[in-house]
Amino acid sequence: MSSCHDTVVHIHPGGQLVALVGNPNCGKTALFNLLTGSRQKVANYAGVTVERKEGQFRTSAGKTLRVLDLPGAYSLNPRSPDERVTVDVLHGRARGEKRPDIVVCVVDATNLRRNLRLVLAVQRLGLPCVVALNMADMAARRGLQVDADALARELGVPVVPTVGIKADGDRALRALLEDRSLWKAAQAAQEALHQDGDHHTVQTILERLGLDKAMPETASDRIDRVVLHPVIGPAILAVLLFLVFQAVFSWAEAPMGWIEGATGALGEAVGALLPEGVLRSFVVDGLIAGLGGVVVFLPQILILFFFILLLEESGYLPRAAFLLDRLMGSVGLSGRAFIPLLSSFACAIPGIMAARTIADPRDRIVTILLAPMMTCSARLPVYALLIAAFIPSRQVFGGLELQGLVLFALYLAGILGAFAVAWVLKRFGSGKRHVRTLMMELPSYHWPTVRAVATGLWQRALIFLRRVGGVILVMTVVLWVLSSFPVPPEGYTEPAIEYSLAGRIGQALAFIFEPIGFNWQISIALVPAMAAREVAVAALATVYAVGATGDEAGSALAPLLAQDWSMATALAMMAWFVFAPQCLSTLATIRRETGGWKWVGVTAGYLFVLAYAASFVTYRVALAFGL
Ligand SMILES: Nc1nc2c(ncn2[C@@H]2O[C@H](COP(=O)(O)OP(=O)(O)OP(=O)(O)O)[C@@H](O)[C@H]2O)c(=O)[nH]1
Ligand SMILES: [Mg+2]
């Protein structure tokens, strides 16, 4: 799952252009990262890269080549928007981009039959190309001897073995790209001749290389006999997901305690240094309470992503898609929607972009509409705060943590909500629908490398902390100003914060949110939360810190909420965050990906109605039960 903040791509219109092209999941991005020192997302399933990304490769002679990483493609007849990106680049039709000077065809050495067909198609375009025989390590481990020189003679282009996951695994490819004679030969390249059936050509090549025999059963096949078993498979999936949510609470307890202790101590120390007054309130109640209130959730986010990274890199995710395909089909969702929806658990933005891998336009729109309902990591702090404040930490059903269970239920609520909406769209949508069965490649399992997981976690931490130092900081400052000014006149008896702008705006909004049990503090927190979900936590922390009096001052947010809110209010707010329209950047992404405002309006509208209804029902039912 990639980030909310994709790396900025710098365009360098000059310079020789090298494009990496190949089937999905053959390791293009891994090689791109090695060549250019980038950190683009790599994961063990098809369709990770959906946009073109550019990097630079510096030759030892000091020349700079521009390198493009492209979405994977099975053929050059694009069926989905991401494949179209690749084909457009190869034809020189991509906006602001010239035709590549050289194409590096990346092929998966363990699956030459399918991969070579794309090489032939690229050659036919008349583009000079070289072949990177990637996954050379895996091929060797399986006892596949691919003779690079023989393959080079068959194809008539240079072939070098590469290993995308080894620090020096791109050495041969680097040497090739540095070779001046390659570029001279490239200029002279002609339209390749063979036009006759590629299937036949590939078969002939494989026969000559002695690689046409049936492959022996691999370890992956043996694992899949258990993991894809109709009964055992879903059971494993359920247990796995369950353990993840349990771990998010139980493992995070200690590190969260440290962060809480540290921010508390910092607040006290700074509070003692600064004189009583506006500056102290700004630093202690605004910055430290607001940002500290959010930073404390870093351990939980990292634990969640630790598991997601393991699942992504091992190759388990497409298996999960396979297991859930029937279920998704029964509500009218294409199995292709699985990966985009799953990516949305990190952030809806990469999820919505990953919907580019869906060929059918209707399926794609439905997936985009549902993506915001998956619980993005920005909502985790909100849930975790409410759970810590209102759900007792105790064991139920023999050993299960109640808090983890509630978190699991909130994630599940989003998924079930999405399924319900998909079902309604299928019932009342455009006429008869036949759901195609999922044709999805199951990659070989690998062990995730420590480096990949560590880099992934590091990037996650950076993204989160950048949000804290960016949008969350700005919103916290705005909220502190709103809750501190204007200062009430002498003799004002109510709490000062109710006189402030924040208090007044909150009370003005109350007529909308009162029926669903929200007080004015929540109402005011919901507005800046449109910028980023975590802001709700920082906003509540600030509003309560500014408003705190006497012995409440300086205590953590959760106990304050536990005192101030009813259980019904807390549950209603959880329900709100399951469905509420996403942050503004998600809506902006929907606009970009669908090319208009229509679907933005539809998404925001239906999510608002759903969130309001869900909170209303939750609140009323909870009240009826006397909570
Ligand atoms: N064993 C081994 N694994 C590799 C090698 N190159 C890449 N991988 C792994 O293969 C998987 C796919 O790599 P990516 O670089 O994401 O593949 P891609 O071609 O960019 O895939 P898409 O963007 O989906 O088209 C990841 O799990 C990588 O860690 C290699 O040479 N050997
Ligand atoms: Mg890629």
XYZ file of C-alpha atoms and ligand atoms in Angstrom:
660
model
C 0.000 0.000 0.000
C 1.483 3.215 -0.956
C 1.383 6.488 0.792
C -0.917 9.438 0.924
C 2.009 11.476 -0.268
C 3.498 10.163 -3.422
C 6.997 11.247 -4.181
C 7.064 14.316 -6.338
C 8.124 13.465 -9.848
C 10.526 15.883 -11.400
C 10.406 16.102 -15.132
C 13.714 16.499 -16.904
C 12.789 16.868 -20.512
C 16.363 16.571 -21.715
C 18.489 13.455 -21.612
C 18.196 9.922 -22.858
C 15.039 8.174 -21.743
C 15.046 4.562 -20.537
C 11.656 2.902 -19.892
C 11.154 -0.213 -17.775
C 8.427 -2.379 -19.260
C 7.193 -5.824 -18.350
C 4.397 -8.015 -17.058
C 2.896 -7.108 -13.702
C 4.879 -8.242 -10.659
C 8.063 -9.130 -12.544
C 10.143 -6.711 -10.444
C 10.264 -3.531 -12.540
C 9.898 -1.222 -9.590
C 12.451 -3.171 -7.558
C 14.960 -2.666 -10.390
C 13.933 0.954 -10.845
C 14.629 1.585 -7.160
C 18.059 -0.044 -7.481
C 18.979 1.902 -10.602
C 17.764 5.289 -9.439
C 17.991 5.078 -5.661
C 14.247 5.754 -5.409
C 11.882 4.232 -2.894
C 8.824 3.483 -4.962
C 6.418 0.931 -3.673
C 7.261 -2.714 -4.295
C 4.941 -5.527 -3.295
C 4.271 -9.108 -4.252
C 1.074 -8.785 -6.278
C 0.154 -7.555 -9.726
C -0.839 -3.932 -10.185
C 1.263 -2.137 -7.588
C 2.488 0.606 -9.914
C -0.355 2.449 -11.643
C 1.357 5.640 -12.790
C 4.582 6.395 -14.562
C 7.327 7.409 -12.187
C 10.581 8.996 -13.144
C 14.039 8.721 -11.653
C 17.638 9.348 -12.649
C 20.439 6.969 -13.323
C 23.937 8.402 -13.205
C 26.534 6.630 -15.268
C 30.106 6.391 -14.020
C 31.029 8.810 -16.802
C 28.794 11.379 -15.122
C 26.033 11.267 -17.708
C 22.446 11.294 -16.425
C 19.847 9.016 -17.946
C 16.152 9.474 -17.219
C 14.495 6.241 -16.159
C 10.740 5.599 -16.234
C 9.031 2.967 -14.118
C 5.737 1.964 -15.691
C 2.661 -0.031 -14.687
C 2.844 -3.703 -15.595
C 1.138 -4.843 -18.794
C 0.274 -8.277 -20.131
C 0.088 -7.102 -23.707
C 0.244 -3.935 -25.713
C -3.524 -3.942 -26.250
C -4.410 -2.042 -23.110
C -7.464 -3.263 -21.259
C -7.286 -1.128 -18.137
C -6.304 2.507 -17.518
C -2.979 1.537 -15.935
C -1.950 -0.569 -18.942
C -2.877 2.351 -21.158
C -0.285 4.498 -19.384
C 2.428 2.035 -20.403
C 1.266 1.643 -23.979
C 0.952 5.415 -24.432
C 4.531 5.893 -23.276
C 5.792 3.222 -25.675
C 4.007 4.873 -28.570
C 5.275 8.310 -27.580
C 1.709 9.471 -26.933
C 2.159 10.298 -23.244
C 1.669 13.985 -22.565
C 4.904 15.906 -22.152
C 7.019 12.857 -22.807
C 9.066 11.751 -25.769
C 9.262 8.186 -26.961
C 11.795 6.180 -24.917
C 15.276 5.883 -26.410
C 15.677 2.425 -24.959
C 13.213 0.003 -23.444
C 14.390 -2.332 -20.707
C 12.060 -5.312 -20.963
C 11.985 -6.801 -17.494
C 11.054 -10.474 -17.565
C 10.402 -12.873 -14.726
C 12.870 -15.680 -15.349
C 10.560 -18.169 -13.649
C 7.756 -17.449 -16.085
C 9.371 -16.910 -19.464
C 6.487 -18.259 -21.490
C 4.201 -15.379 -20.677
C 6.867 -12.721 -20.201
C 8.607 -13.254 -23.531
C 5.457 -12.540 -25.470
C 5.516 -8.964 -24.281
C 9.180 -8.698 -25.282
C 8.276 -9.721 -28.828
C 5.471 -7.181 -28.905
C 7.817 -4.404 -27.741
C 10.382 -5.374 -30.348
C 7.699 -5.137 -32.999
C 7.127 -1.492 -32.074
C 10.586 -0.863 -33.448
C 11.885 0.415 -30.123
C 15.453 -0.529 -29.259
C 15.319 -2.867 -26.324
C 17.370 -4.885 -23.890
C 16.099 -7.657 -21.649
C 16.598 -7.837 -17.886
C 16.208 -11.459 -16.854
C 14.924 -10.674 -13.388
C 14.259 -13.035 -10.479
C 17.408 -14.822 -11.542
C 17.822 -15.940 -7.913
C 14.407 -17.590 -7.814
C 14.999 -19.332 -11.112
C 18.311 -20.696 -9.860
C 16.714 -21.873 -6.633
C 14.118 -23.788 -8.612
C 16.799 -25.389 -10.720
C 15.870 -23.451 -13.858
C 18.991 -22.791 -15.918
C 18.274 -19.891 -18.230
C 21.189 -19.214 -20.548
C 21.185 -15.436 -20.987
C 23.531 -15.501 -23.977
C 21.485 -18.105 -25.794
C 18.327 -16.110 -25.149
C 20.102 -12.991 -26.432
C 20.944 -14.790 -29.663
C 17.340 -15.974 -30.067
C 15.870 -12.525 -29.479
C 18.602 -10.564 -31.175
C 18.911 -8.137 -28.238
C 21.199 -8.012 -25.189
C 20.012 -10.068 -22.194
C 21.388 -9.668 -18.657
C 20.415 -11.481 -15.458
C 19.224 -9.272 -12.565
C 17.997 -9.674 -8.997
C 15.720 -6.848 -7.946
C 15.936 -7.533 -4.241
C 19.720 -7.678 -3.864
C 21.747 -4.523 -3.238
C 23.979 -5.174 -6.219
C 21.409 -7.128 -8.231
C 21.317 -4.584 -11.047
C 25.059 -4.662 -11.758
C 24.843 -6.298 -15.166
C 22.029 -3.981 -16.236
C 23.991 -0.921 -15.115
C 26.999 -2.078 -17.082
C 24.807 -2.561 -20.125
C 23.255 0.912 -19.874
C 26.712 2.433 -19.471
C 27.950 0.768 -22.623
C 28.207 3.342 -25.394
C 27.941 0.774 -28.141
C 24.458 -0.085 -26.866
C 23.271 3.428 -27.617
C 24.876 3.401 -31.054
C 23.227 0.092 -31.849
C 19.962 1.472 -30.540
C 19.986 4.317 -32.997
C 20.244 1.837 -35.786
C 17.430 -0.374 -34.530
C 14.855 -1.348 -37.094
C 11.349 -2.660 -36.933
C 11.771 -6.247 -35.860
C 10.755 -8.717 -38.481
C 8.942 -11.657 -36.971
C 5.229 -10.969 -37.153
C 3.967 -14.534 -37.075
C 2.321 -15.968 -33.960
C 4.191 -14.880 -30.856
C 2.945 -17.910 -29.030
C 4.673 -20.118 -31.542
C 7.864 -18.045 -31.496
C 8.074 -18.241 -27.712
C 7.505 -21.991 -27.787
C 10.354 -22.372 -30.282
C 12.693 -20.245 -28.166
C 11.866 -22.200 -25.025
C 12.445 -25.482 -26.825
C 15.849 -24.368 -28.061
C 16.834 -23.230 -24.586
C 15.608 -26.514 -23.129
C 13.023 -24.730 -20.986
C 9.807 -26.054 -22.475
C 9.315 -28.906 -20.039
C 6.601 -28.837 -17.403
C 7.665 -27.211 -14.170
C 7.930 -29.337 -11.053
C 5.577 -28.499 -8.213
C 6.969 -25.637 -6.166
C 6.799 -24.887 -2.476
C 4.199 -22.220 -3.302
C 1.900 -24.836 -4.803
C 2.170 -26.930 -1.676
C 1.423 -23.957 0.592
C -1.544 -23.047 -1.581
C -3.082 -26.477 -1.159
C -3.661 -25.465 2.468
C -4.094 -21.693 2.160
C -6.611 -21.905 -0.704
C -8.469 -24.875 0.765
C -12.197 -24.043 0.717
C -12.590 -24.548 4.460
C -9.134 -24.146 5.962
C -8.300 -21.124 3.761
C -11.017 -18.761 5.018
C -10.369 -19.931 8.587
C -6.687 -18.986 8.254
C -7.651 -15.604 6.809
C -10.064 -14.878 9.663
C -7.548 -15.878 12.342
C -4.834 -13.776 10.701
C -6.928 -10.614 10.559
C -8.065 -11.176 14.068
C -4.558 -11.517 15.437
C -3.570 -8.288 13.738
C -6.228 -6.282 15.556
C -5.428 -7.913 18.859
C -1.768 -7.017 18.376
C -2.568 -3.392 17.515
C -3.786 -2.929 21.070
C -1.754 -5.338 23.143
C 1.687 -4.689 21.587
C 1.236 -0.940 21.480
C 0.467 -0.511 25.147
C 4.029 -0.065 26.371
C 5.357 2.290 23.655
C 2.191 4.390 23.879
C 2.762 4.719 27.589
C 6.299 6.008 26.929
C 5.118 8.601 24.424
C 2.323 9.713 26.740
C 4.780 9.996 29.603
C 7.206 11.961 27.454
C 4.635 14.462 26.146
C 3.181 14.850 29.658
C 6.626 15.578 31.080
C 7.400 17.956 28.237
C 4.150 19.831 28.841
C 4.934 20.170 32.522
C 8.523 21.228 31.962
C 7.590 23.833 29.369
C 4.618 24.933 31.450
C 6.922 25.563 34.400
C 9.330 27.577 32.249
C 6.789 29.871 30.614
C 4.858 32.500 32.520
C 1.112 32.040 32.775
C -0.549 33.600 29.766
C -1.257 33.347 26.088
C 2.142 31.990 25.080
C 2.025 29.196 27.642
C -1.500 28.272 26.641
C -0.422 28.187 22.993
C 2.570 25.936 23.602
C 1.090 23.674 26.255
C -2.605 23.464 25.338
C -2.195 24.031 21.629
C 1.020 22.465 20.400
C 1.920 19.900 23.040
C -1.583 18.707 23.906
C -2.790 18.786 20.305
C 0.161 17.180 18.559
C 1.060 14.894 21.469
C -2.510 13.641 21.395
C -1.934 12.417 17.846
C 1.699 11.274 18.004
C 0.814 8.805 20.723
C -0.869 6.645 18.070
C 2.308 6.094 16.070
C 2.998 2.667 17.645
C -0.444 1.373 16.729
C -0.095 2.600 13.166
C 3.310 0.972 12.822
C 2.078 -2.331 14.215
C -0.807 -2.360 11.764
C 1.549 -1.620 8.886
C 4.044 -4.185 10.035
C 1.430 -6.856 9.396
C 0.230 -5.275 6.170
C 3.818 -5.196 4.860
C 4.312 -8.856 5.746
C 1.125 -9.806 3.933
C 2.042 -7.679 0.906
C 5.576 -8.886 0.516
C 4.911 -12.561 1.202
C 2.420 -12.830 -1.652
C -0.552 -13.694 0.559
C -2.770 -10.799 -0.533
C -3.824 -12.144 -3.935
C -4.726 -15.391 -2.161
C -7.001 -13.443 0.144
C -8.560 -11.844 -2.941
C -9.077 -15.301 -4.374
C -10.733 -16.533 -1.173
C -13.053 -13.541 -0.989
C -13.878 -13.483 -4.692
C -17.103 -15.491 -4.323
C -18.274 -13.321 -1.467
C -17.477 -10.135 -3.360
C -19.123 -11.465 -6.495
C -22.336 -12.144 -4.589
C -22.740 -8.430 -3.868
C -21.796 -7.475 -7.410
C -18.201 -6.486 -6.772
C -15.484 -7.522 -9.127
C -12.684 -9.537 -7.547
C -10.377 -6.981 -9.110
C -11.703 -4.507 -6.556
C -10.002 -6.392 -3.763
C -6.532 -4.883 -4.015
C -7.762 -1.273 -4.454
C -10.101 -1.688 -1.503
C -7.366 -3.253 0.555
C -4.965 -0.422 -0.295
C -7.589 1.931 1.061
C -6.905 0.632 4.547
C -3.676 2.610 4.395
C -5.257 5.616 2.751
C -8.133 5.964 0.306
C -5.963 7.896 -2.154
C -3.705 5.042 -3.352
C -6.784 2.806 -3.186
C -8.715 5.026 -5.567
C -5.696 5.219 -7.860
C -5.263 1.453 -7.797
C -8.773 1.189 -9.249
C -7.015 1.997 -12.538
C -6.222 -1.692 -12.778
C -9.935 -2.400 -13.265
C -10.826 -2.600 -16.939
C -14.619 -2.349 -16.676
C -15.618 1.331 -16.242
C -18.620 0.573 -14.064
C -16.671 -1.744 -11.773
C -14.041 0.920 -11.496
C -16.488 3.648 -10.419
C -18.148 1.345 -7.891
C -14.759 0.555 -6.405
C -13.899 4.258 -6.184
C -17.223 4.971 -4.465
C -16.570 2.292 -1.866
C -12.895 2.957 -1.201
C -13.524 5.733 1.385
C -15.482 3.289 3.517
C -12.426 1.181 4.180
C -10.884 2.337 7.431
C -7.824 4.376 6.494
C -4.934 4.616 8.914
C -5.826 8.246 9.673
C -8.954 7.007 11.401
C -7.051 4.650 13.651
C -6.143 7.409 16.154
C -9.797 8.462 16.380
C -10.989 4.927 17.012
C -8.142 4.169 19.372
C -8.841 7.283 21.422
C -12.529 6.507 21.776
C -11.857 2.870 22.541
C -9.252 3.728 25.171
C -11.689 6.146 26.796
C -14.856 4.106 26.695
C -14.169 0.431 26.214
C -12.785 -1.292 29.292
C -9.578 -3.232 28.775
C -10.667 -6.696 29.764
C -10.767 -10.168 28.376
C -13.901 -11.702 26.966
C -14.736 -15.110 25.509
C -11.697 -16.630 27.137
C -8.672 -14.544 26.297
C -9.797 -12.080 23.623
C -9.110 -8.444 24.362
C -12.363 -6.494 24.274
C -10.638 -3.375 22.927
C -9.118 -5.264 20.007
C -12.483 -6.831 19.359
C -14.218 -3.462 19.151
C -11.547 -2.170 16.765
C -12.048 -5.256 14.607
C -15.803 -4.597 14.668
C -15.296 -1.005 13.484
C -13.166 -2.140 10.551
C -15.737 -4.806 9.806
C -18.542 -2.234 9.922
C -16.864 -0.304 7.118
C -16.447 -3.448 5.032
C -20.026 -4.587 5.582
C -21.264 -1.089 4.822
C -19.359 -1.175 1.541
C -20.795 -4.583 0.705
C -24.298 -3.332 1.456
C -23.852 -0.320 -0.817
C -22.411 -2.545 -3.564
C -25.399 -4.815 -3.238
C -27.825 -1.898 -3.497
C -25.980 -0.618 -6.582
C -26.248 -4.066 -8.114
C -29.972 -4.360 -7.307
C -30.952 -0.929 -8.503
C -28.105 -0.208 -10.843
C -27.949 -0.595 -14.571
C -29.862 -3.753 -15.371
C -28.435 -7.228 -15.683
C -24.934 -7.813 -14.470
C -22.876 -10.869 -14.850
C -19.906 -11.002 -12.580
C -16.859 -12.432 -14.203
C -14.762 -14.800 -12.206
C -11.474 -13.417 -11.054
C -8.520 -14.018 -13.293
C -5.675 -13.127 -11.063
C -2.169 -14.281 -10.977
C -0.959 -15.931 -7.815
C 2.696 -14.968 -7.363
C 5.185 -17.278 -5.679
C 5.498 -16.760 -1.965
C 8.679 -15.165 -0.700
C 10.063 -14.369 2.681
C 9.765 -10.648 3.207
C 13.262 -9.253 3.656
C 14.058 -7.410 6.869
C 15.208 -4.499 4.742
C 11.930 -4.219 2.844
C 9.870 -4.319 6.030
C 12.147 -1.889 7.863
C 12.089 0.569 4.932
C 8.331 0.257 4.682
C 7.854 1.014 8.377
C 10.306 3.878 8.258
C 8.425 5.434 5.338
C 5.145 4.991 7.185
C 6.525 6.698 10.271
C 7.798 9.576 8.124
C 4.450 9.993 6.389
C 2.667 10.081 9.722
C 5.099 12.485 11.361
C 5.027 14.724 8.300
C 1.267 14.890 8.620
C 1.652 15.730 12.287
C 4.138 18.498 11.471
C 2.072 19.694 8.504
C -1.674 19.676 8.183
C -2.293 18.560 11.764
C -0.030 21.267 13.160
C -1.712 23.957 11.084
C -5.189 22.837 12.062
C -4.221 22.616 15.717
C -2.919 26.178 15.682
C -6.080 27.389 13.961
C -8.188 25.592 16.519
C -6.193 26.937 19.434
C -6.682 30.483 18.130
C -10.391 29.893 17.647
C -10.781 28.467 21.135
C -8.750 31.170 22.874
C -10.178 34.294 21.283
C -11.977 36.521 21.788
C -11.264 36.666 25.485
C -14.510 37.065 27.472
C -15.145 40.389 29.206
C -14.575 40.912 32.904
C -17.303 39.295 34.954
C -18.190 36.556 32.420
C -19.235 33.570 34.493
C -19.407 30.703 31.993
C -16.194 28.903 30.901
C -14.141 31.250 28.719
C -14.016 28.809 25.852
C -17.754 29.041 25.363
C -17.288 32.732 24.646
C -14.562 32.027 22.094
C -15.135 31.700 18.373
C -14.720 27.932 18.558
C -17.359 27.767 21.254
C -19.742 29.858 19.208
C -19.171 27.988 15.950
C -19.540 24.698 17.805
C -22.809 25.823 19.324
C -24.032 27.074 15.960
C -23.308 23.675 14.438
C -24.944 21.886 17.327
C -28.371 21.958 15.744
C -27.028 19.648 13.014
C -25.207 17.299 15.336
C -27.286 17.344 18.502
C -29.774 14.758 17.234
C -26.891 12.286 16.893
C -25.572 12.997 20.363
C -22.566 15.213 19.581
C -21.737 18.077 21.921
C -20.349 21.376 20.664
C -16.751 20.257 21.199
C -17.244 17.347 18.797
C -19.093 19.548 16.320
C -16.186 21.964 16.142
C -13.655 19.133 15.867
C -15.433 17.613 12.866
C -14.832 20.641 10.660
C -10.998 20.665 10.587
C -11.102 16.863 10.472
C -12.088 17.310 6.831
C -8.449 18.220 6.224
C -7.191 15.017 7.831
C -8.990 12.570 10.054
C -6.436 12.615 12.865
C -7.119 16.312 13.297
C -10.304 15.331 15.124
C -8.111 13.984 17.919
C -5.777 16.978 17.980
C -8.779 19.320 17.871
C -10.506 17.606 20.782
C -7.239 17.584 22.713
C -6.816 21.326 22.140
C -10.404 22.279 22.872
C -10.425 20.239 26.072
C -6.972 21.448 27.122
C -7.922 25.113 26.609
C -11.243 24.552 28.341
C -9.803 22.531 31.227
C -9.988 24.060 34.681
C -8.147 23.355 37.916
C -7.399 19.705 38.529
C -8.428 18.549 35.035
C -5.719 20.634 33.421
C -2.819 18.668 32.029
C -4.447 15.248 32.199
C -4.585 13.003 29.148
C -7.492 13.362 26.754
C -9.072 9.925 27.126
C -10.019 10.272 30.837
C -11.430 13.756 30.157
C -13.665 12.376 27.442
C -14.709 9.463 29.612
C -15.940 11.993 32.180
C -17.586 14.373 29.784
C -19.356 12.153 27.256
C -21.948 9.475 27.593
C -21.213 6.035 26.190
C -23.973 6.661 23.624
C -22.143 9.737 22.334
C -18.882 7.829 22.035
C -20.504 4.985 20.107
C -22.283 7.457 17.831
C -18.987 9.161 17.067
C -17.358 5.834 16.206
C -20.264 5.159 13.823
C -19.779 8.622 12.340
C -16.145 7.973 11.556
C -16.873 4.615 9.943
C -18.861 6.316 7.184
C -18.232 10.063 7.244
C -17.074 11.621 3.957
C -13.342 11.462 3.682
C -10.762 14.128 3.872
C -10.611 16.746 1.140
C -7.596 15.170 -0.558
C -9.590 11.978 -1.109
C -12.363 13.958 -2.753
C -9.763 15.759 -4.876
C -8.363 12.395 -5.966
C -11.818 11.175 -6.949
C -12.220 14.280 -9.055
C -8.916 13.674 -10.798
C -9.462 9.970 -11.370
C -13.034 10.329 -12.664
C -12.412 13.573 -14.509
C -15.269 15.607 -13.023
C -17.244 16.716 -9.987
C -20.159 14.357 -10.437
C -18.708 11.406 -8.553
C -17.222 13.690 -5.921
C -20.719 14.947 -5.162
C -22.184 11.463 -5.183
C -19.497 10.126 -2.835
C -19.610 12.995 -0.366
C -23.407 13.059 -0.399
C -24.085 9.415 0.125
C -21.383 9.052 2.775
C -22.741 12.009 4.727
C -26.246 10.588 4.709
C -24.946 7.172 5.686
C -22.780 8.553 8.496
C -25.606 10.638 9.865
C -28.054 7.769 9.749
C -25.598 5.352 11.348
C -24.761 7.758 14.177
C -28.419 8.572 14.739
C -29.413 4.939 15.016
C -26.393 4.105 17.184
C -27.084 7.006 19.523
C -30.785 6.319 19.889
C -30.336 2.595 20.365
C -27.569 3.160 22.918
C -29.773 5.633 24.804
C -32.619 3.153 24.756
C -30.286 0.619 26.349
C -29.545 3.172 29.052
C -25.927 3.903 28.085
N 13.342 -13.243 -5.367
C 13.236 -12.119 -6.074
N 12.199 -11.307 -5.839
C 12.102 -10.167 -6.545
C 13.063 -9.805 -7.516
N 12.688 -8.606 -8.044
C 11.563 -8.239 -7.404
N 11.196 -9.165 -6.498
C 9.998 -9.188 -5.672
O 8.911 -9.365 -6.574
C 7.761 -8.633 -6.154
C 7.302 -7.682 -7.238
O 8.228 -6.642 -7.415
P 7.803 -5.214 -7.996
O 9.062 -4.463 -8.224
O 6.743 -4.605 -7.165
O 7.174 -5.634 -9.391
P 6.587 -4.704 -10.564
O 7.012 -5.337 -11.828
O 6.953 -3.291 -10.340
O 5.046 -4.921 -10.366
P 3.802 -3.983 -10.851
O 4.111 -2.591 -10.433
O 2.630 -4.549 -10.118
O 3.676 -4.172 -12.305
C 8.166 -7.951 -4.853
O 7.734 -8.757 -3.783
C 9.687 -7.903 -4.942
O 10.274 -7.888 -3.652
C 14.147 -10.709 -7.765
O 14.993 -10.483 -8.602
N 14.180 -11.829 -7.006
Mg 5.834 -1.681 -10.005
